Tab-separated table of C-alpha atoms in Angstrom:
chain	number	residue	atom	x	y	z
O	1	LEU	CA	0.000	0.000	0.000
O	2	LYS	CA	2.843	2.395	0.760
O	3	ALA	CA	4.963	1.422	-2.218
O	4	ALA	CA	2.295	1.241	-4.924
O	5	PRO	CA	-1.017	2.724	-3.717
O	6	VAL	CA	-2.172	3.891	-7.160
O	7	GLN	CA	-1.565	0.525	-8.787
O	8	ILE	CA	-3.395	-1.341	-6.025
O	9	ALA	CA	-6.417	0.921	-6.432
O	10	GLN	CA	-6.388	0.745	-10.235
O	11	LEU	CA	-6.148	-3.041	-10.280
O	12	GLY	CA	-9.177	-3.372	-7.991
O	13	TYR	CA	-7.395	-4.940	-5.027
O	14	LEU	CA	-8.850	-2.639	-2.349
O	15	THR	CA	-11.827	-4.848	-1.537
O	16	GLY	CA	-9.554	-7.837	-1.051
O	17	VAL	CA	-7.187	-5.873	1.165
O	18	LEU	CA	-10.128	-4.680	3.270
O	19	GLY	CA	-11.209	-8.293	3.623
O	20	VAL	CA	-7.819	-9.039	5.155
O	21	PHE	CA	-8.257	-6.037	7.460
O	22	GLN	CA	-11.646	-7.318	8.652
O	23	LYS	CA	-10.170	-10.729	9.429
O	24	LEU	CA	-7.237	-9.266	11.349
O	25	ILE	CA	-9.236	-6.705	13.317
O	26	SER	CA	-11.497	-9.421	14.748
O	27	SER	CA	-8.505	-11.025	16.464
O	28	LYS	CA	-7.085	-9.674	19.716
O	29	ALA	CA	-3.755	-11.178	18.737
O	30	HIS	CA	-3.587	-9.561	15.290
O	31	ASP	CA	-5.810	-6.461	15.427
O	32	HIS	CA	-2.757	-4.176	15.399
O	33	GLN	CA	-1.901	-5.564	11.959
O	34	GLY	CA	-5.395	-4.634	10.797
O	35	PHE	CA	-4.701	-1.076	11.893
O	36	TYR	CA	-1.431	-1.131	9.914
O	37	ILE	CA	-3.579	-1.627	6.798
O	38	LEU	CA	-5.977	1.198	7.698
O	39	ASN	CA	-3.114	3.560	8.502
O	40	ALA	CA	-1.510	2.794	5.157
O	41	PHE	CA	-4.838	3.579	3.467
O	42	ALA	CA	-5.108	6.932	5.244
O	43	LYS	CA	-1.479	7.881	4.614
O	44	SER	CA	-1.022	6.705	1.049
O	45	LEU	CA	-4.379	6.613	-0.747
O	46	ASP	CA	-6.404	9.625	-1.823
O	47	LEU	CA	-9.655	9.628	0.125
O	48	SER	CA	-11.764	9.638	-3.039
O	49	VAL	CA	-10.418	6.174	-3.866
O	50	TRP	CA	-11.672	4.476	-0.694
O	51	SER	CA	-14.176	6.824	0.979
O	52	GLU	CA	-17.057	4.539	-0.042
O	53	HIS	CA	-15.564	1.877	2.231
O	54	LEU	CA	-15.323	4.115	5.305
O	55	PRO	CA	-18.859	3.442	6.655
O	56	THR	CA	-18.179	-0.304	6.551
O	57	ILE	CA	-14.808	0.207	8.232
O	58	TRP	CA	-16.472	2.182	11.040
O	59	GLN	CA	-19.114	-0.519	11.482
O	60	VAL	CA	-16.417	-3.154	11.917
O	61	LEU	CA	-14.446	-0.997	14.363
O	62	PHE	CA	-17.497	0.075	16.383
O	63	GLN	CA	-18.633	-3.538	16.675
O	64	ARG	CA	-15.234	-4.485	18.074
O	65	LEU	CA	-15.346	-1.531	20.504
O	66	GLN	CA	-18.666	-2.827	21.822
O	67	SER	CA	-17.887	-6.526	21.901
O	68	GLY	CA	-14.240	-6.881	22.800
O	69	LYS	CA	-12.151	-3.750	23.070
O	70	THR	CA	-8.724	-3.950	24.691
O	71	PRO	CA	-6.247	-1.177	25.572
O	72	LYS	CA	-4.193	-2.138	22.507
O	73	PHE	CA	-7.222	-1.949	20.242
O	74	CYS	CA	-8.261	1.438	21.653
O	75	ARG	CA	-4.798	2.885	21.057
O	76	GLY	CA	-4.793	1.513	17.517
O	77	PHE	CA	-8.224	3.030	16.930
O	78	VAL	CA	-7.071	6.447	18.167
O	79	VAL	CA	-3.983	6.380	15.950
O	80	PHE	CA	-6.007	5.418	12.847
O	81	LEU	CA	-8.590	8.115	13.540
O	82	SER	CA	-5.756	10.606	14.030
O	83	VAL	CA	-4.005	9.633	10.796
O	84	LEU	CA	-7.273	9.880	8.857
O	85	VAL	CA	-8.223	13.304	10.235
O	86	ALA	CA	-4.691	14.735	10.206
O	87	LYS	CA	-4.186	13.767	6.556
O	88	ARG	CA	-7.731	14.023	5.142
O	89	GLY	CA	-9.638	16.418	7.406
O	90	ALA	CA	-12.211	16.154	10.193
O	91	GLU	CA	-15.164	16.059	7.786
O	92	ALA	CA	-13.917	12.753	6.383
O	93	ALA	CA	-14.429	11.124	9.780
O	94	VAL	CA	-17.534	13.005	10.941
O	95	SER	CA	-19.617	12.530	7.802
O	96	SER	CA	-18.724	8.863	7.327
O	97	MET	CA	-19.412	8.056	10.992
O	98	ALA	CA	-22.790	9.796	10.684
O	99	THR	CA	-23.871	7.261	8.070
O	100	VAL	CA	-23.524	4.606	10.773
O	101	GLN	CA	-25.144	6.615	13.585
O	102	ALA	CA	-25.879	10.322	13.749
O	103	GLY	CA	-23.733	12.161	16.305
O	104	ILE	CA	-21.633	9.127	17.176
O	105	HIS	CA	-18.421	11.074	16.549
O	106	GLU	CA	-19.040	13.076	19.740
O	107	MET	CA	-19.251	9.888	21.821
O	108	ILE	CA	-16.116	8.541	20.172
O	109	LEU	CA	-14.218	11.776	20.795
O	110	SER	CA	-15.187	12.041	24.477
O	111	ASN	CA	-15.011	8.374	25.480
O	112	ILE	CA	-12.241	7.002	23.261
O	113	PHE	CA	-10.149	9.721	21.603
O	114	ALA	CA	-9.781	12.054	24.600
O	115	VAL	CA	-9.100	9.203	27.037
O	116	GLU	CA	-6.957	6.773	25.062
O	117	SER	CA	-4.854	9.442	23.332
O	118	GLN	CA	-2.997	9.960	26.599
O	119	LYS	CA	-1.761	6.367	26.393
O	120	VAL	CA	-0.202	6.768	22.948
O	121	ALA	CA	3.532	6.551	23.572
O	122	ALA	CA	5.243	7.023	20.187
O	123	LYS	CA	6.362	10.603	19.614
O	124	GLU	CA	5.154	10.892	16.020
O	125	GLU	CA	1.794	9.398	16.988
O	126	LYS	CA	1.404	12.100	19.639
O	127	LYS	CA	1.890	14.670	16.905
O	128	LEU	CA	-0.782	12.963	14.794
O	129	VAL	CA	-3.200	13.022	17.730
O	130	ALA	CA	-2.506	16.708	18.397
O	131	VAL	CA	-3.048	17.674	14.758
O	132	ALA	CA	-6.202	15.569	14.475
O	133	GLY	CA	-7.544	17.084	17.674
O	134	ALA	CA	-6.851	20.590	16.389
O	135	ARG	CA	-8.727	19.832	13.182
O	136	PHE	CA	-11.706	18.487	15.114
O	137	LEU	CA	-11.705	21.667	17.210
O	138	CYS	CA	-11.631	24.149	14.335
O	139	GLU	CA	-13.178	22.277	11.383
O	140	THR	CA	-16.398	21.083	13.059
O	141	GLU	CA	-19.286	22.660	14.963
O	142	LEU	CA	-18.270	20.821	18.132
O	143	LEU	CA	-17.904	23.996	20.202
O	144	ASN	CA	-21.502	24.913	19.454
O	145	THR	CA	-23.051	21.445	19.700
O	146	ASN	CA	-21.125	19.902	22.616
O	147	ALA	CA	-18.858	22.263	24.570
O	148	GLN	CA	-17.824	19.572	27.052
O	149	CYS	CA	-16.660	17.306	24.247
O	150	TRP	CA	-14.768	20.251	22.727
O	151	ARG	CA	-12.987	20.816	26.038
O	152	ASP	CA	-12.147	17.107	26.323
O	153	VAL	CA	-10.590	17.088	22.861
O	154	CYS	CA	-8.770	20.372	23.462
O	155	ALA	CA	-7.264	19.097	26.726
O	156	ALA	CA	-6.156	15.809	25.168
O	157	SER	CA	-4.661	17.578	22.148
O	158	ALA	CA	-2.827	20.182	24.237
O	159	ARG	CA	-1.277	17.471	26.397
O	160	CYS	CA	-0.117	15.665	23.272
O	161	VAL	CA	1.422	18.927	22.068
O	162	ASP	CA	3.301	19.200	25.367
O	163	ALA	CA	4.361	15.551	25.196
O	164	TYR	CA	5.612	15.949	21.631
O	165	VAL	CA	7.727	19.033	22.265
O	166	SER	CA	9.155	17.617	25.450
O	167	THR	CA	12.728	16.360	25.385
O	168	THR	CA	14.403	13.660	27.405
O	169	ASP	CA	17.393	14.163	29.673
O	170	GLN	CA	20.098	11.604	30.385
O	171	ASP	CA	18.212	10.159	33.343
O	172	GLY	CA	15.244	9.259	31.156
O	173	LYS	CA	13.035	11.954	32.617
O	174	SER	CA	10.801	14.130	30.493
O	175	LEU	CA	11.800	17.763	30.261
O	176	ALA	CA	8.661	19.830	29.693
O	177	PRO	CA	8.588	23.037	27.632
O	178	ASN	CA	8.554	25.149	30.808
O	179	GLY	CA	11.808	23.560	31.971
O	180	THR	CA	10.403	21.263	34.655
O	181	THR	CA	11.084	17.528	34.674
O	182	THR	CA	8.482	14.806	34.955
O	183	SER	CA	8.803	11.015	34.861
O	184	ASN	CA	7.887	9.104	31.720
O	185	ASN	CA	4.553	7.918	33.079
O	186	THR	CA	3.010	7.662	29.621
O	187	GLU	CA	5.714	5.289	28.380
O	188	LYS	CA	5.477	3.167	31.555
O	189	LEU	CA	1.702	2.992	31.251
O	190	ALA	CA	1.969	1.947	27.617
O	191	ASP	CA	4.459	-0.785	28.570
O	192	ASP	CA	2.131	-2.091	31.292
O	193	ILE	CA	-0.777	-2.167	28.854
O	194	ASP	CA	1.336	-4.023	26.295
O	195	LEU	CA	2.177	-6.697	28.882
O	196	ALA	CA	-1.517	-7.226	29.565
O	197	ASP	CA	-2.275	-7.405	25.858
O	198	GLU	CA	0.501	-9.947	25.335
O	199	LEU	CA	-1.245	-12.297	27.742
O	200	LEU	CA	-4.441	-12.044	25.682
O	201	GLU	CA	-2.494	-12.657	22.507
O	202	LYS	CA	-0.790	-15.783	23.893
O	203	ILE	CA	-4.140	-17.215	24.974
O	204	GLU	CA	-5.642	-16.664	21.526
O	205	GLN	CA	-2.582	-17.950	19.703
O	206	GLN	CA	-2.608	-21.304	21.488
O	207	GLY	CA	-3.701	-23.816	18.919
O	208	GLY	CA	-3.791	-21.134	16.223
O	209	TYR	CA	-2.132	-21.020	12.846
O	210	SER	CA	1.352	-19.610	12.497
O	211	ALA	CA	3.166	-18.918	9.239
O	212	SER	CA	6.694	-17.848	8.411
O	213	TYR	CA	7.212	-14.360	7.017
O	214	SER	CA	9.501	-13.153	4.261
O	215	GLN	CA	10.046	-9.490	3.389
O	216	LEU	CA	9.117	-8.713	-0.198
O	217	SER	CA	11.915	-6.635	-1.664
O	218	ALA	CA	9.531	-4.801	-4.003
O	219	ALA	CA	7.392	-3.748	-1.037
O	220	LYS	CA	10.205	-1.869	0.639
O	221	VAL	CA	9.863	1.905	0.532
O	222	LYS	CA	13.211	3.641	0.264
O	223	GLY	CA	13.923	5.907	3.195
O	224	ALA	CA	10.705	4.950	5.020
O	225	ARG	CA	10.754	4.126	8.695
O	226	ALA	CA	8.026	2.782	10.971
O	227	ASP	CA	8.135	5.956	13.068
O	228	GLU	CA	8.409	8.419	10.175
O	229	ASP	CA	6.779	11.826	10.572
O	230	VAL	CA	4.080	11.779	7.898
O	231	LEU	CA	3.219	15.405	8.758
O	232	ARG	CA	6.761	16.703	8.487
O	233	ASP	CA	5.978	18.977	5.546
O	234	GLU	CA	2.406	19.958	6.448
O	235	VAL	CA	3.094	20.647	10.130
O	236	PRO	CA	6.741	21.558	10.752
O	237	ASP	CA	5.911	23.149	14.138
O	238	ILE	CA	3.102	21.593	16.185
O	239	GLU	CA	2.841	24.532	18.619
O	240	ILE	CA	2.356	27.029	15.785
O	241	TYR	CA	-0.186	24.743	14.132
O	242	PHE	CA	-2.152	24.231	17.360
O	243	GLY	CA	-2.113	27.953	18.126
O	244	GLN	CA	-3.243	28.872	14.609
O	245	SER	CA	-6.047	26.310	14.761
O	246	LEU	CA	-7.431	27.704	18.005
O	247	ALA	CA	-7.020	31.264	16.724
O	248	GLN	CA	-9.045	30.308	13.659
O	249	CYS	CA	-11.682	28.837	15.957
O	250	ALA	CA	-11.761	32.055	17.994
O	251	GLN	CA	-12.387	34.126	14.878
O	252	LYS	CA	-15.434	32.006	14.013
O	253	CYS	CA	-16.922	32.193	17.527
O	254	PRO	CA	-19.160	35.064	18.642
O	255	GLY	CA	-17.899	37.259	21.475
O	256	ASP	CA	-15.770	35.631	24.172
O	257	VAL	CA	-17.116	32.094	23.716
O	258	LEU	CA	-13.697	30.517	23.180
O	259	LYS	CA	-12.079	32.543	25.953
O	260	SER	CA	-14.700	31.478	28.485
O	261	THR	CA	-14.496	27.864	27.303
O	262	LEU	CA	-10.716	27.759	27.639
O	263	SER	CA	-10.955	29.234	31.141
O	264	LEU	CA	-12.697	26.034	32.279
O	265	LEU	CA	-9.713	23.849	31.323
O	266	ASP	CA	-7.001	22.634	33.702
O	267	GLY	CA	-4.014	24.844	34.343
O	268	ASP	CA	-1.543	22.760	32.343
O	269	VAL	CA	-3.812	22.899	29.304
O	270	GLN	CA	-4.287	26.656	29.622
O	271	SER	CA	-0.509	27.087	29.882
O	272	CYS	CA	0.010	25.102	26.680
O	273	VAL	CA	-2.626	27.141	24.829
O	274	ALA	CA	-1.133	30.412	26.094
O	275	ARG	CA	2.337	29.327	24.944
O	276	CYS	CA	1.033	28.425	21.479
O	277	PHE	CA	-0.823	31.745	21.205
O	278	GLN	CA	2.306	33.607	22.276
O	279	LYS	CA	4.331	31.809	19.611
O	280	ILE	CA	2.043	33.098	16.843
O	281	GLY	CA	1.487	36.533	18.411
O	282	PHE	CA	-2.231	36.031	19.054
O	283	ALA	CA	-4.300	37.165	22.032
O	284	LEU	CA	-7.931	36.455	22.863
């Protein structure tokens, strides 16, 4: 999908690939591989090529969320949603989810995205979450239809902005943008969750089918890495992007709606927003 997305679409292989996704996503042992397929779709394929499949994809994912979600599955779901929105826009997710159930995107944002995004450990994935959150905040009517959900998404996104711009000192402690150090609780939490998920995987794999794997040389993408920053060109500075997104939201809101909404957020979130505003020279 990464190496030859156009050819795969033109040759009519998308339906078959999505069949593989559906099989993988139903398994607690292999659901992360199903998300690899979806992420490759969102990163490499123009939305017009596969948008007709999005409602079915949501149905499969929502069914799994209801019947057998795990911490690993929830993190994979958040990353896919973030890749889709960061690369293709918030409307792509909102409108396609609405075909499954009207308004369900608000429940997903409050109960899954805002909660599970704090457990995403990879640095580049934190950036994806922050960008996706910013697009949800400024490209939808969320502030007018569900202010609490808007605050949840804003808080989660701001904390991902902080986590992304943080650096690590020699002792393995996180150095926040304000110069204070905090322990890597997010990474430890993610490790603990992975251990729990491994137990589920081992149980499911007992008696299951196992096949050897060989790397296809033609499928290798030159210069590509698993943790590559797919938003490197679009979003070179996450703080500027987040600040500009909220500033755009403020310009669309009547009066001091955004200012009063932000005042209800926790102090660390307000500090992040203030820092991003300062970086772009904007004041409410």
